[in-house]
């Protein structure tokens, strides 16, 4: 039996941070970072059956063209993803009354819709990027046993190419769900490696008043290539989502609307329009499957 200190429940039986019970979530779930973006997606729904929020974790479940879908805000960063993925898995794969893992496990379909900056001039603002591989620079997933799902060869190549300081922890590389990739892909979407940083400023090469450990890291990432996969963008959640999903048996895919181009120094003239177009694209693909 899983102890109360390990799996914390609220008085109403919901999981502690997400404030959800099993009946509140669909098997198809869209992640967003910003809690205000949840309704940017559910405004397209035909119906909304459930809504709740606790801290930055807001969830709404409803239907779009007959497909039951949940939309959830995760907040920012790999540490929040650790909370969200573990508690979502508990909702479907642990009996919350007996506190025992279920014999028959459920696989959720999880798609992240986010915004990101591109590292390449030929991936312009307002385009869409699909993360075939998440490359974690954050070290969160190293708290788990990940050898069966991580890609040592890519990690070694990245460490060598960037002269990575191992004191920051070993990067980890995890692939997306091939099943979801086939459902969502089209000629509208760029594919590549998404690097996941543990912070927004120094970890992504931004300098304000503090010097950073490797000021050339972004430039070195620009020309990294492994098996014809290059690093297309840099953000703060994808690799953590891929890693925990792979370990727990869920399908995960990350999509980003590119609103900034770090190579050209440009920013989208209408980032909200780019995000809305990615939302509509993703919802229609999910409804068709």
Short mmCIF file of C-alpha atoms in Angstrom, two decimals:
data_model
loop_
_atom_site.label_atom_id
_atom_site.label_comp_id
_atom_site.label_asym_id
_atom_site.label_seq_id
_atom_site.Cartn_x
_atom_site.Cartn_y
_atom_site.Cartn_z
CA UNK A 1 0.00 0.00 0.00
CA UNK A 2 1.26 3.48 -0.87
CA UNK A 3 1.63 5.57 2.28
CA UNK A 4 -0.34 8.77 2.87
CA UNK A 5 2.89 10.76 2.95
CA UNK A 6 3.79 9.52 -0.57
CA UNK A 7 0.42 9.98 -2.25
CA UNK A 8 -1.35 12.91 -0.60
CA UNK A 9 -5.10 13.25 -1.10
CA UNK A 10 -7.41 16.13 -0.27
CA UNK A 11 -10.40 15.58 2.05
CA UNK A 12 -12.68 15.09 -0.98
CA UNK A 13 -10.45 12.28 -2.28
CA UNK A 14 -8.83 14.32 -5.03
CA UNK A 15 -5.07 14.29 -5.67
CA UNK A 16 -3.30 16.96 -3.68
CA UNK A 17 -1.98 19.52 -6.17
CA UNK A 18 -4.27 19.03 -9.17
CA UNK A 19 -7.48 18.85 -7.13
CA UNK A 20 -8.79 16.12 -9.45
CA UNK A 21 -10.59 12.80 -9.06
CA UNK A 22 -10.42 10.04 -11.69
CA UNK A 23 -13.78 10.88 -13.26
CA UNK A 24 -12.68 14.45 -13.94
CA UNK A 25 -10.15 13.68 -16.69
CA UNK A 26 -10.35 12.37 -20.23
CA UNK A 27 -7.82 9.96 -21.78
CA UNK A 28 -6.81 12.69 -24.23
CA UNK A 29 -5.18 15.58 -22.37
CA UNK A 30 -3.72 18.85 -23.64
CA UNK A 31 -1.08 20.55 -21.53
CA UNK A 32 -0.48 24.28 -21.56
CA UNK A 33 1.87 26.24 -19.36
CA UNK A 34 -0.24 29.31 -18.65
CA UNK A 35 -3.47 28.86 -16.69
CA UNK A 36 -5.03 31.65 -18.77
CA UNK A 37 -4.43 29.60 -21.92
CA UNK A 38 -6.75 26.77 -20.78
CA UNK A 39 -9.84 28.70 -21.82
CA UNK A 40 -8.11 29.76 -25.04
CA UNK A 41 -8.49 26.09 -25.95
CA UNK A 42 -11.80 25.18 -24.31
CA UNK A 43 -13.51 28.16 -25.95
CA UNK A 44 -13.57 25.95 -29.04
CA UNK A 45 -15.30 23.10 -27.16
CA UNK A 46 -18.93 22.13 -27.77
CA UNK A 47 -19.46 21.50 -24.05
CA UNK A 48 -17.53 21.87 -20.78
CA UNK A 49 -18.50 19.37 -18.09
CA UNK A 50 -15.94 20.12 -15.39
CA UNK A 51 -13.63 22.92 -14.29
CA UNK A 52 -11.33 23.35 -11.31
CA UNK A 53 -8.21 25.22 -10.30
CA UNK A 54 -5.70 24.97 -7.46
CA UNK A 55 -2.63 27.19 -7.56
CA UNK A 56 -1.37 27.31 -11.15
CA UNK A 57 -3.01 23.97 -12.01
CA UNK A 58 -6.25 24.66 -13.87
CA UNK A 59 -8.21 21.86 -15.56
CA UNK A 60 -11.27 21.87 -17.79
CA UNK A 61 -12.82 18.77 -19.37
CA UNK A 62 -15.35 18.80 -22.18
CA UNK A 63 -16.01 17.69 -25.74
CA UNK A 64 -14.80 18.92 -29.11
CA UNK A 65 -16.56 17.46 -32.15
CA UNK A 66 -17.65 14.53 -29.98
CA UNK A 67 -14.15 13.84 -28.58
CA UNK A 68 -13.80 14.08 -24.78
CA UNK A 69 -10.67 16.11 -23.99
CA UNK A 70 -9.13 17.61 -20.85
CA UNK A 71 -7.04 20.76 -20.91
CA UNK A 72 -4.65 21.39 -18.05
CA UNK A 73 -2.18 24.11 -17.14
CA UNK A 74 1.09 22.81 -15.73
CA UNK A 75 2.82 26.05 -14.85
CA UNK A 76 6.45 26.53 -15.82
CA UNK A 77 9.35 24.13 -15.58
CA UNK A 78 10.33 20.47 -15.11
CA UNK A 79 9.58 20.53 -11.38
CA UNK A 80 5.92 21.26 -12.10
CA UNK A 81 5.85 18.52 -14.73
CA UNK A 82 7.03 16.09 -12.04
CA UNK A 83 3.93 16.94 -10.00
CA UNK A 84 1.47 16.88 -12.89
CA UNK A 85 2.57 13.61 -14.51
CA UNK A 86 2.80 11.67 -11.26
CA UNK A 87 -0.61 12.84 -10.05
CA UNK A 88 -2.26 12.23 -13.44
CA UNK A 89 -0.86 8.71 -13.47
CA UNK A 90 -2.13 8.15 -9.94
CA UNK A 91 -5.64 9.10 -11.10
CA UNK A 92 -5.76 6.34 -13.70
CA UNK A 93 -3.32 3.70 -12.43
CA UNK A 94 -3.68 3.71 -8.64
CA UNK A 95 -6.83 2.81 -6.74
CA UNK A 96 -7.11 5.89 -4.54
CA UNK A 97 -9.23 4.08 -1.95
CA UNK A 98 -7.01 1.02 -1.44
CA UNK A 99 -3.82 2.92 -2.36
CA UNK A 100 -2.72 -0.03 -4.49
CA UNK A 101 -1.48 0.15 -8.09
CA UNK A 102 -4.03 -1.30 -10.51
CA UNK A 103 -3.35 -4.57 -12.32
CA UNK A 104 -4.59 -3.22 -15.66
CA UNK A 105 -2.82 0.02 -16.47
CA UNK A 106 -4.17 2.90 -18.57
CA UNK A 107 -2.14 4.86 -21.10
CA UNK A 108 -3.07 8.53 -21.43
CA UNK A 109 -2.50 10.58 -24.57
CA UNK A 110 -0.79 13.83 -23.60
CA UNK A 111 -0.09 16.67 -26.02
CA UNK A 112 1.66 19.82 -24.94
CA UNK A 113 0.81 23.03 -26.79
CA UNK A 114 3.33 25.69 -25.97
CA UNK A 115 5.28 28.64 -27.25
CA UNK A 116 8.98 28.63 -27.83
CA UNK A 117 11.92 30.36 -29.42
CA UNK A 118 13.60 28.90 -32.50
CA UNK A 119 17.37 28.52 -32.67
CA UNK A 120 17.50 28.54 -36.50
CA UNK A 121 16.81 31.31 -39.00
CA UNK A 122 15.02 28.88 -41.34
CA UNK A 123 12.40 28.00 -38.68
CA UNK A 124 10.56 31.33 -38.74
CA UNK A 125 8.28 32.95 -36.20
CA UNK A 126 4.64 31.78 -36.45
CA UNK A 127 5.67 28.29 -37.59
CA UNK A 128 4.97 25.02 -35.70
CA UNK A 129 7.59 22.67 -34.26
CA UNK A 130 7.06 19.05 -33.20
CA UNK A 131 9.56 17.64 -30.74
CA UNK A 132 10.70 14.22 -31.98
CA UNK A 133 13.14 14.10 -29.07
CA UNK A 134 13.26 15.97 -25.79
CA UNK A 135 16.79 16.77 -24.60
CA UNK A 136 16.71 17.51 -20.89
CA UNK A 137 19.31 19.95 -19.59
CA UNK A 138 17.47 20.33 -16.28
CA UNK A 139 18.53 17.14 -14.43
CA UNK A 140 15.08 16.54 -12.88
CA UNK A 141 14.52 13.16 -14.52
CA UNK A 142 17.83 11.83 -13.16
CA UNK A 143 16.02 11.26 -9.85
CA UNK A 144 14.38 8.28 -11.58
CA UNK A 145 15.73 5.10 -13.17
CA UNK A 146 15.71 6.16 -16.82
CA UNK A 147 18.23 3.89 -18.55
CA UNK A 148 15.52 1.90 -20.34
CA UNK A 149 13.97 4.99 -21.99
CA UNK A 150 16.91 7.37 -22.51
CA UNK A 151 19.26 7.55 -25.49
CA UNK A 152 22.86 7.27 -24.34
CA UNK A 153 24.40 7.77 -27.79
CA UNK A 154 22.66 11.11 -28.34
CA UNK A 155 23.51 12.23 -24.82
CA UNK A 156 27.18 11.34 -25.30
CA UNK A 157 27.32 13.14 -28.65
CA UNK A 158 25.77 16.27 -27.14
CA UNK A 159 28.16 16.24 -24.18
CA UNK A 160 31.15 15.95 -26.49
CA UNK A 161 29.90 18.53 -29.01
CA UNK A 162 29.17 21.19 -26.40
CA UNK A 163 31.99 20.31 -23.99
CA UNK A 164 29.22 20.03 -21.41
CA UNK A 165 30.24 20.65 -17.80
CA UNK A 166 29.11 17.44 -16.11
CA UNK A 167 28.85 19.30 -12.79
CA UNK A 168 25.52 20.56 -14.15
CA UNK A 169 24.33 16.95 -14.41
CA UNK A 170 24.15 14.58 -17.36
CA UNK A 171 21.66 15.61 -20.08
CA UNK A 172 18.99 13.06 -20.96
CA UNK A 173 17.29 12.36 -24.31
CA UNK A 174 13.81 10.82 -24.67
CA UNK A 175 11.73 10.25 -27.82
CA UNK A 176 8.14 11.30 -28.36
CA UNK A 177 5.28 8.85 -28.81
CA UNK A 178 5.40 7.47 -32.35
CA UNK A 179 1.64 6.85 -32.25
CA UNK A 180 0.87 10.50 -31.50
CA UNK A 181 3.50 11.68 -33.96
CA UNK A 182 1.69 9.87 -36.78
CA UNK A 183 -1.66 11.37 -35.77
CA UNK A 184 -0.45 14.98 -35.54
CA UNK A 185 2.27 15.27 -38.20
CA UNK A 186 1.83 17.10 -41.51
CA UNK A 187 3.88 19.15 -43.94
CA UNK A 188 3.04 22.24 -41.87
CA UNK A 189 5.26 21.10 -39.01
CA UNK A 190 9.02 21.22 -38.50
CA UNK A 191 10.50 18.33 -36.51
CA UNK A 192 13.63 18.10 -34.41
CA UNK A 193 15.11 18.01 -30.93
CA UNK A 194 13.66 20.28 -28.27
CA UNK A 195 16.08 21.23 -25.51
CA UNK A 196 14.49 21.61 -22.09
CA UNK A 197 16.19 23.99 -19.69
CA UNK A 198 15.72 24.17 -15.95
CA UNK A 199 15.33 27.95 -15.96
CA UNK A 200 14.55 30.93 -18.17
CA UNK A 201 17.54 33.22 -17.82
CA UNK A 202 21.00 31.71 -17.27
CA UNK A 203 19.98 28.15 -18.22
CA UNK A 204 18.82 29.48 -21.61
CA UNK A 205 21.85 31.70 -22.14
CA UNK A 206 20.27 35.00 -21.13
CA UNK A 207 22.57 37.42 -19.36
CA UNK A 208 21.26 40.27 -17.19
CA UNK A 209 23.61 40.96 -14.26
CA UNK A 210 25.01 37.46 -13.74
CA UNK A 211 27.73 35.76 -15.75
CA UNK A 212 26.81 32.28 -16.97
CA UNK A 213 28.84 29.08 -16.96
CA UNK A 214 28.98 28.71 -20.77
CA UNK A 215 28.20 31.83 -22.80
CA UNK A 216 28.72 29.91 -26.06
CA UNK A 217 26.29 27.09 -25.30
CA UNK A 218 23.44 28.36 -27.50
CA UNK A 219 25.79 28.72 -30.46
CA UNK A 220 27.08 25.19 -29.93
CA UNK A 221 23.52 23.86 -29.74
CA UNK A 222 22.69 25.63 -33.02
CA UNK A 223 24.99 23.34 -35.01
CA UNK A 224 24.45 20.10 -33.09
CA UNK A 225 23.08 17.31 -35.27
CA UNK A 226 22.43 13.68 -34.42
CA UNK A 227 21.04 11.23 -37.00
CA UNK A 228 19.75 14.18 -39.05
CA UNK A 229 17.98 15.64 -36.01
CA UNK A 230 19.01 19.15 -34.98
CA UNK A 231 17.99 21.17 -31.95
CA UNK A 232 15.09 23.27 -33.20
CA UNK A 233 14.03 25.11 -30.06
CA UNK A 234 14.60 25.68 -26.37
CA UNK A 235 11.95 25.69 -23.64
CA UNK A 236 11.27 24.32 -20.13
CA UNK A 237 8.92 21.29 -20.15
CA UNK A 238 9.14 18.86 -23.09
CA UNK A 239 11.92 16.48 -22.03
CA UNK A 240 10.40 16.09 -18.57
CA UNK A 241 7.00 15.28 -20.10
CA UNK A 242 8.56 12.73 -22.46
CA UNK A 243 10.64 11.10 -19.76
CA UNK A 244 7.94 10.63 -17.14
CA UNK A 245 5.40 9.59 -19.77
CA UNK A 246 7.75 6.95 -21.14
CA UNK A 247 8.49 5.62 -17.66
CA UNK A 248 4.81 5.52 -16.67
CA UNK A 249 3.53 4.10 -19.97
CA UNK A 250 1.75 7.16 -21.40
CA UNK A 251 1.93 8.63 -24.90
CA UNK A 252 3.33 12.16 -25.09
CA UNK A 253 3.93 14.71 -27.80
CA UNK A 254 5.03 18.33 -27.61
CA UNK A 255 4.07 21.03 -30.12
CA UNK A 256 5.27 24.62 -30.05
CA UNK A 257 4.22 27.75 -31.85
CA UNK A 258 7.43 29.60 -32.59
CA UNK A 259 6.97 33.18 -31.40
CA UNK A 260 10.63 34.25 -31.29
CA UNK A 261 13.67 33.52 -33.42
CA UNK A 262 16.87 33.74 -31.42
CA UNK A 263 19.02 33.47 -34.58
CA UNK A 264 17.47 36.44 -36.37
CA UNK A 265 16.43 38.37 -33.26
CA UNK A 266 12.81 38.55 -34.42
CA UNK A 267 9.54 38.22 -32.51
CA UNK A 268 6.07 37.40 -33.83
CA UNK A 269 3.93 40.40 -34.68
CA UNK A 270 0.89 38.50 -33.40
CA UNK A 271 1.92 35.62 -31.13
CA UNK A 272 -1.68 35.04 -30.00
CA UNK A 273 -2.72 34.32 -33.58
CA UNK A 274 0.08 31.78 -33.98
CA UNK A 275 -0.97 29.98 -30.80
CA UNK A 276 -4.66 29.98 -31.80
CA UNK A 277 -3.77 28.41 -35.14
CA UNK A 278 -1.77 25.67 -33.43
CA UNK A 279 -4.66 25.04 -31.01
CA UNK A 280 -7.18 24.66 -33.84
CA UNK A 281 -4.82 22.41 -35.78
CA UNK A 282 -4.24 20.12 -32.77
CA UNK A 283 -7.91 19.90 -31.76
CA UNK A 284 -8.96 18.92 -35.27
CA UNK A 285 -6.26 16.23 -35.47
CA UNK A 286 -7.38 14.79 -32.13
CA UNK A 287 -11.03 14.83 -33.15
CA UNK A 288 -10.21 12.90 -36.31
CA UNK A 289 -8.31 10.07 -34.61
#
